[in-house]
Amino acid sequence: MTDGAGRLRLAVVTVVRDDRTGLMATRASLRAQTTAAYDWFVADGGSVDGTGRWLARHGHEAVWWRSAPDRGLYDAMNIALDAIGERSPLRACSHVLFLNAGDRLADDRVLERLLPILAEHPDTGLFYGDALEERSGGRLVVKRARSHRRALLGMFTHHQAMVYRLAGLSDIRFDLRHGLAADYAFTVTVLGRGTPAHRLPLSVCIFAPGGRSQQDPARGRREQAIIRRELLGLGRTANATLWALQWLALTLRQTTPWLYAKYRFSSNERSFLS
């Protein structure tokens, strides 16, 4: 196991509530990495399934953790971001990746490949790559990232496949008005600062299915419409057109999943290893 690209360190933020099994999967993924140049920050929202007790016994595995009630997923992320900023500059992290409980890195060499790319682009504010999604029978398929220049259409990859430069986040936090799309507002705000974005040539994460955005897609679309209006200045007609396109994509996914998969996912199931 190596120390990564020079002194560059990645902060990995994991938020969890009543999902100890998912937390263990995320932990195993991190421990399997071929580089130790990351710090783990765990924010547990007061779980009652034993997660807090586990953290109390194994807290040394994270540089920071808490187990206390919060106002939800994005509030926990904000608390973790504040904790990163309060750490000693002698061991400061340069970038942050949000890997929720149950999410995993795509393979054990993700950070080994990622850190040199971060070091080569010191002024880049956002890095993003492909994501893997688990299908029936445990089969993994690649969900290709779209260009960040198409952020108007919504999130261009999974939030867990994005890495942010911490120096650009000093005054940016997740907007708690949005229960499902605050990560979209967060990302649009970062892009709106004009700092460069870089497309990573790798799959970053294995996305855990069944998240809240998948359970209530209509609410997610409504929140995205508000974000496009407030942060991107999109008018009512254009917003309604995009909302309709999103609805059509969701309908296609639900009614003809094979056709959606042919369009959206890579047919090469092992391409994420290259």
C-alpha positions as CSV (number, residue, x, y, z in Angstrom):
1,M,0.0,0.0,0.0
2,T,1.4,3.4,-1.0
3,D,1.0,6.9,0.3
4,G,-0.5,8.3,-3.0
5,A,0.7,11.3,-5.1
6,G,3.1,13.2,-2.9
7,R,1.4,14.8,0.1
8,L,-2.0,14.9,-1.7
9,R,-4.8,13.5,0.5
10,L,-8.4,12.9,-0.2
11,A,-11.2,13.4,2.3
12,V,-13.8,10.7,2.0
13,V,-17.1,11.7,3.6
14,T,-19.6,8.9,4.4
15,V,-23.0,9.7,5.8
16,V,-25.1,7.0,7.3
17,R,-28.3,6.4,9.3
18,D,-29.5,3.0,10.3
19,D,-27.4,1.2,7.7
20,R,-24.6,-0.5,9.4
21,T,-24.4,-3.1,6.7
22,G,-23.9,-0.4,4.1
23,L,-21.3,1.3,6.2
24,M,-19.4,-1.9,6.5
25,A,-19.4,-2.3,2.6
26,T,-18.1,1.2,2.2
27,R,-15.4,0.6,4.9
28,A,-14.3,-2.6,3.2
29,S,-14.0,-0.8,-0.2
30,L,-11.8,1.9,1.4
31,R,-9.6,-0.6,3.2
32,A,-9.0,-2.5,0.0
33,Q,-7.5,0.5,-1.7
34,T,-3.9,0.2,-2.8
35,T,-3.1,3.7,-1.4
36,A,-3.7,5.0,2.1
37,A,-3.7,8.7,1.1
38,Y,-7.2,9.4,2.3
39,D,-8.9,10.4,5.5
40,W,-12.4,9.0,6.4
41,F,-15.0,11.3,7.8
42,V,-18.2,9.5,9.1
43,A,-21.4,11.4,10.0
44,D,-24.0,9.1,11.5
45,G,-27.4,10.7,12.0
46,G,-28.1,9.0,15.4
47,S,-28.7,5.5,14.2
48,V,-30.6,3.0,16.3
49,D,-29.3,-0.2,14.5
50,G,-25.9,-0.3,16.3
51,T,-24.0,1.9,13.9
52,G,-23.2,4.4,16.6
53,R,-21.9,1.6,18.9
54,W,-19.7,0.3,16.1
55,L,-18.3,3.8,15.6
56,A,-17.6,4.1,19.3
57,R,-15.6,0.9,19.2
58,H,-13.9,1.5,15.9
59,G,-13.6,5.3,15.8
60,H,-9.9,5.0,15.2
61,E,-10.6,3.9,11.7
62,A,-11.9,7.4,10.8
63,V,-10.0,10.7,11.4
64,W,-13.4,12.1,12.5
65,W,-16.8,10.7,13.3
66,R,-20.0,11.7,15.1
67,S,-23.2,9.9,15.9
68,A,-25.9,12.4,16.7
69,P,-29.3,13.5,15.3
70,D,-29.1,15.8,12.2
71,R,-31.5,17.3,9.8
72,G,-30.9,14.7,7.1
73,L,-28.4,13.6,4.5
74,Y,-27.2,17.0,3.3
75,D,-27.0,18.5,6.8
76,A,-24.7,15.6,7.7
77,M,-22.6,16.4,4.7
78,N,-22.3,20.0,5.7
79,I,-21.3,19.0,9.2
80,A,-18.6,16.7,7.8
81,L,-17.4,19.5,5.5
82,D,-17.1,21.8,8.5
83,A,-15.1,19.1,10.3
84,I,-12.7,18.8,7.4
85,G,-12.1,22.6,7.5
86,E,-11.3,22.5,11.2
87,R,-8.5,19.9,10.9
88,S,-4.9,20.7,11.5
89,P,-3.1,22.1,8.3
90,L,-0.3,19.7,9.0
91,R,-2.4,16.9,7.6
92,A,-4.8,18.8,5.4
93,C,-6.9,17.2,2.7
94,S,-7.0,18.8,-0.7
95,H,-10.1,17.3,-2.2
96,V,-13.3,15.6,-1.1
97,L,-15.4,12.6,-2.3
98,F,-18.8,11.9,-0.9
99,L,-19.3,8.1,-0.6
100,N,-22.5,7.3,1.2
101,A,-23.0,4.2,3.3
102,G,-23.5,1.3,0.9
103,D,-21.6,3.0,-2.0
104,R,-18.2,1.5,-2.9
105,L,-15.2,2.5,-5.0
106,A,-15.3,0.8,-8.4
107,D,-12.2,-1.3,-7.7
108,D,-9.2,-1.4,-5.3
109,R,-7.1,0.9,-7.6
110,V,-9.4,3.8,-7.9
111,L,-7.5,6.1,-5.5
112,E,-4.2,5.0,-6.9
113,R,-5.3,6.2,-10.4
114,L,-7.2,9.2,-9.1
115,L,-4.7,11.0,-7.0
116,P,-2.0,11.6,-9.7
117,I,-4.7,13.1,-11.9
118,L,-5.7,15.5,-9.1
119,A,-2.1,16.5,-8.6
120,E,-1.7,17.2,-12.3
121,H,-4.6,19.7,-12.3
122,P,-4.2,21.8,-9.2
123,D,-6.5,24.6,-10.3
124,T,-9.4,22.3,-11.3
125,G,-12.4,22.6,-9.0
126,L,-14.4,19.6,-10.0
127,F,-13.4,16.1,-11.3
128,Y,-16.0,13.6,-12.4
129,G,-16.0,10.1,-13.9
130,D,-18.3,7.2,-14.8
131,A,-20.3,5.2,-12.2
132,L,-21.1,1.5,-12.0
133,E,-24.7,0.4,-11.2
134,E,-25.6,-3.0,-10.0
135,R,-28.2,-4.9,-12.0
136,S,-30.0,-8.1,-11.4
137,G,-27.8,-11.0,-10.3
138,G,-25.1,-8.6,-9.1
139,R,-24.1,-7.7,-12.7
140,L,-22.2,-4.4,-13.0
141,V,-22.8,-2.0,-15.9
142,V,-21.1,1.3,-16.6
143,K,-23.2,4.4,-16.5
144,R,-21.2,6.9,-18.5
145,A,-20.9,10.4,-17.3
146,R,-22.3,13.2,-19.5
147,S,-20.3,16.3,-20.1
148,H,-20.4,18.9,-17.3
149,R,-21.4,21.4,-20.0
150,R,-24.8,19.7,-20.0
151,A,-25.4,20.4,-16.3
152,L,-28.5,22.3,-17.4
153,L,-30.2,18.9,-18.0
154,G,-29.5,17.7,-14.4
155,M,-26.7,15.7,-12.7
156,F,-24.3,14.5,-15.4
157,T,-23.0,11.6,-13.2
158,H,-23.7,10.2,-9.8
159,H,-22.7,12.5,-7.0
160,Q,-20.5,9.7,-5.6
161,A,-18.4,9.9,-8.8
162,M,-17.5,13.5,-8.3
163,V,-14.4,14.9,-6.5
164,Y,-14.4,18.6,-5.4
165,R,-11.3,20.7,-4.6
166,L,-11.7,21.8,-1.0
167,A,-10.2,25.2,-1.6
168,G,-13.2,26.2,-3.6
169,L,-15.8,25.1,-1.0
170,S,-15.0,27.5,1.8
171,D,-18.3,29.3,1.4
172,I,-20.4,26.6,-0.4
173,R,-22.6,24.2,1.5
174,F,-25.6,22.0,0.6
175,D,-28.9,23.9,0.5
176,L,-31.2,22.1,3.0
177,R,-34.3,23.4,1.2
178,H,-33.7,20.6,-1.3
179,G,-34.2,17.2,0.2
180,L,-33.2,15.3,-2.9
181,A,-31.4,17.6,-5.3
182,A,-29.1,19.6,-3.0
183,D,-26.1,17.8,-4.6
184,Y,-27.2,19.2,-7.9
185,A,-27.4,22.8,-6.5
186,F,-24.0,22.3,-4.8
187,T,-22.4,21.1,-8.1
188,V,-24.0,23.9,-10.2
189,T,-22.7,26.5,-7.7
190,V,-19.2,25.1,-8.0
191,L,-19.4,25.2,-11.8
192,G,-20.8,28.7,-11.6
193,R,-17.6,29.9,-10.0
194,G,-15.8,29.4,-13.3
195,T,-13.2,27.0,-12.1
196,P,-12.3,24.3,-14.5
197,A,-13.9,20.8,-14.5
198,H,-12.1,17.7,-15.6
199,R,-13.5,14.4,-17.0
200,L,-11.8,11.5,-15.3
201,P,-10.9,8.5,-17.5
202,L,-12.2,5.9,-15.0
203,S,-15.2,4.7,-13.2
204,V,-15.2,6.0,-9.6
205,C,-17.9,4.3,-7.7
206,I,-20.4,1.5,-7.5
207,F,-23.6,3.2,-6.7
208,A,-25.9,1.6,-4.1
209,P,-29.4,1.3,-5.6
210,G,-32.6,2.2,-3.8
211,G,-31.7,5.8,-2.8
212,R,-34.3,8.5,-2.0
213,S,-34.0,10.1,-5.4
214,Q,-35.0,6.8,-7.1
215,Q,-37.9,6.4,-4.7
216,D,-39.4,9.9,-5.3
217,P,-38.2,11.1,-8.8
218,A,-41.0,13.6,-9.1
219,R,-39.8,15.5,-6.1
220,G,-36.3,15.5,-7.5
221,R,-37.5,16.9,-10.8
222,R,-39.4,19.7,-9.0
223,E,-36.3,20.6,-6.9
224,Q,-34.1,20.6,-10.0
225,A,-36.5,23.0,-11.7
226,I,-36.2,25.4,-8.8
227,I,-32.4,25.1,-8.9
228,R,-32.3,25.8,-12.7
229,R,-34.5,28.9,-12.2
230,E,-32.6,30.3,-9.2
231,L,-29.0,29.4,-10.1
232,L,-29.1,29.2,-13.9
233,G,-31.7,31.8,-14.7
234,L,-33.8,29.4,-16.7
235,G,-37.3,30.6,-17.7
236,R,-40.6,28.9,-17.2
237,T,-41.0,27.5,-20.7
238,A,-37.5,26.1,-20.9
239,N,-37.9,24.6,-17.4
240,A,-41.1,22.9,-18.4
241,T,-39.5,21.4,-21.5
242,L,-36.7,20.0,-19.5
243,W,-39.1,18.6,-16.9
244,A,-41.0,16.9,-19.7
245,L,-37.8,15.3,-21.1
246,Q,-36.9,14.0,-17.7
247,W,-40.4,12.5,-17.2
248,L,-40.1,10.8,-20.6
249,A,-36.7,9.3,-19.6
250,L,-38.1,8.0,-16.4
251,T,-41.1,6.6,-18.2
252,L,-38.8,4.8,-20.6
253,R,-36.8,3.4,-17.8
254,Q,-39.8,2.1,-16.0
255,T,-41.8,0.7,-19.0
256,T,-39.0,-0.5,-21.3
257,P,-35.9,-0.9,-19.1
258,W,-34.1,-2.9,-21.7
259,L,-34.3,0.0,-24.2
260,Y,-33.2,2.5,-21.5
261,A,-30.3,0.3,-20.6
262,K,-29.2,0.0,-24.2
263,Y,-29.1,3.8,-24.5
264,R,-27.7,4.7,-21.0
265,F,-25.4,1.9,-20.0
266,S,-22.3,0.5,-21.5
267,S,-22.6,-3.0,-23.0
268,N,-19.1,-3.8,-22.0
269,E,-19.5,-4.8,-18.4
270,R,-15.8,-5.1,-17.7
271,S,-14.8,-1.8,-19.3
272,F,-14.6,-0.1,-15.8
273,L,-11.5,-2.2,-15.1
274,S,-9.5,-0.7,-18.0
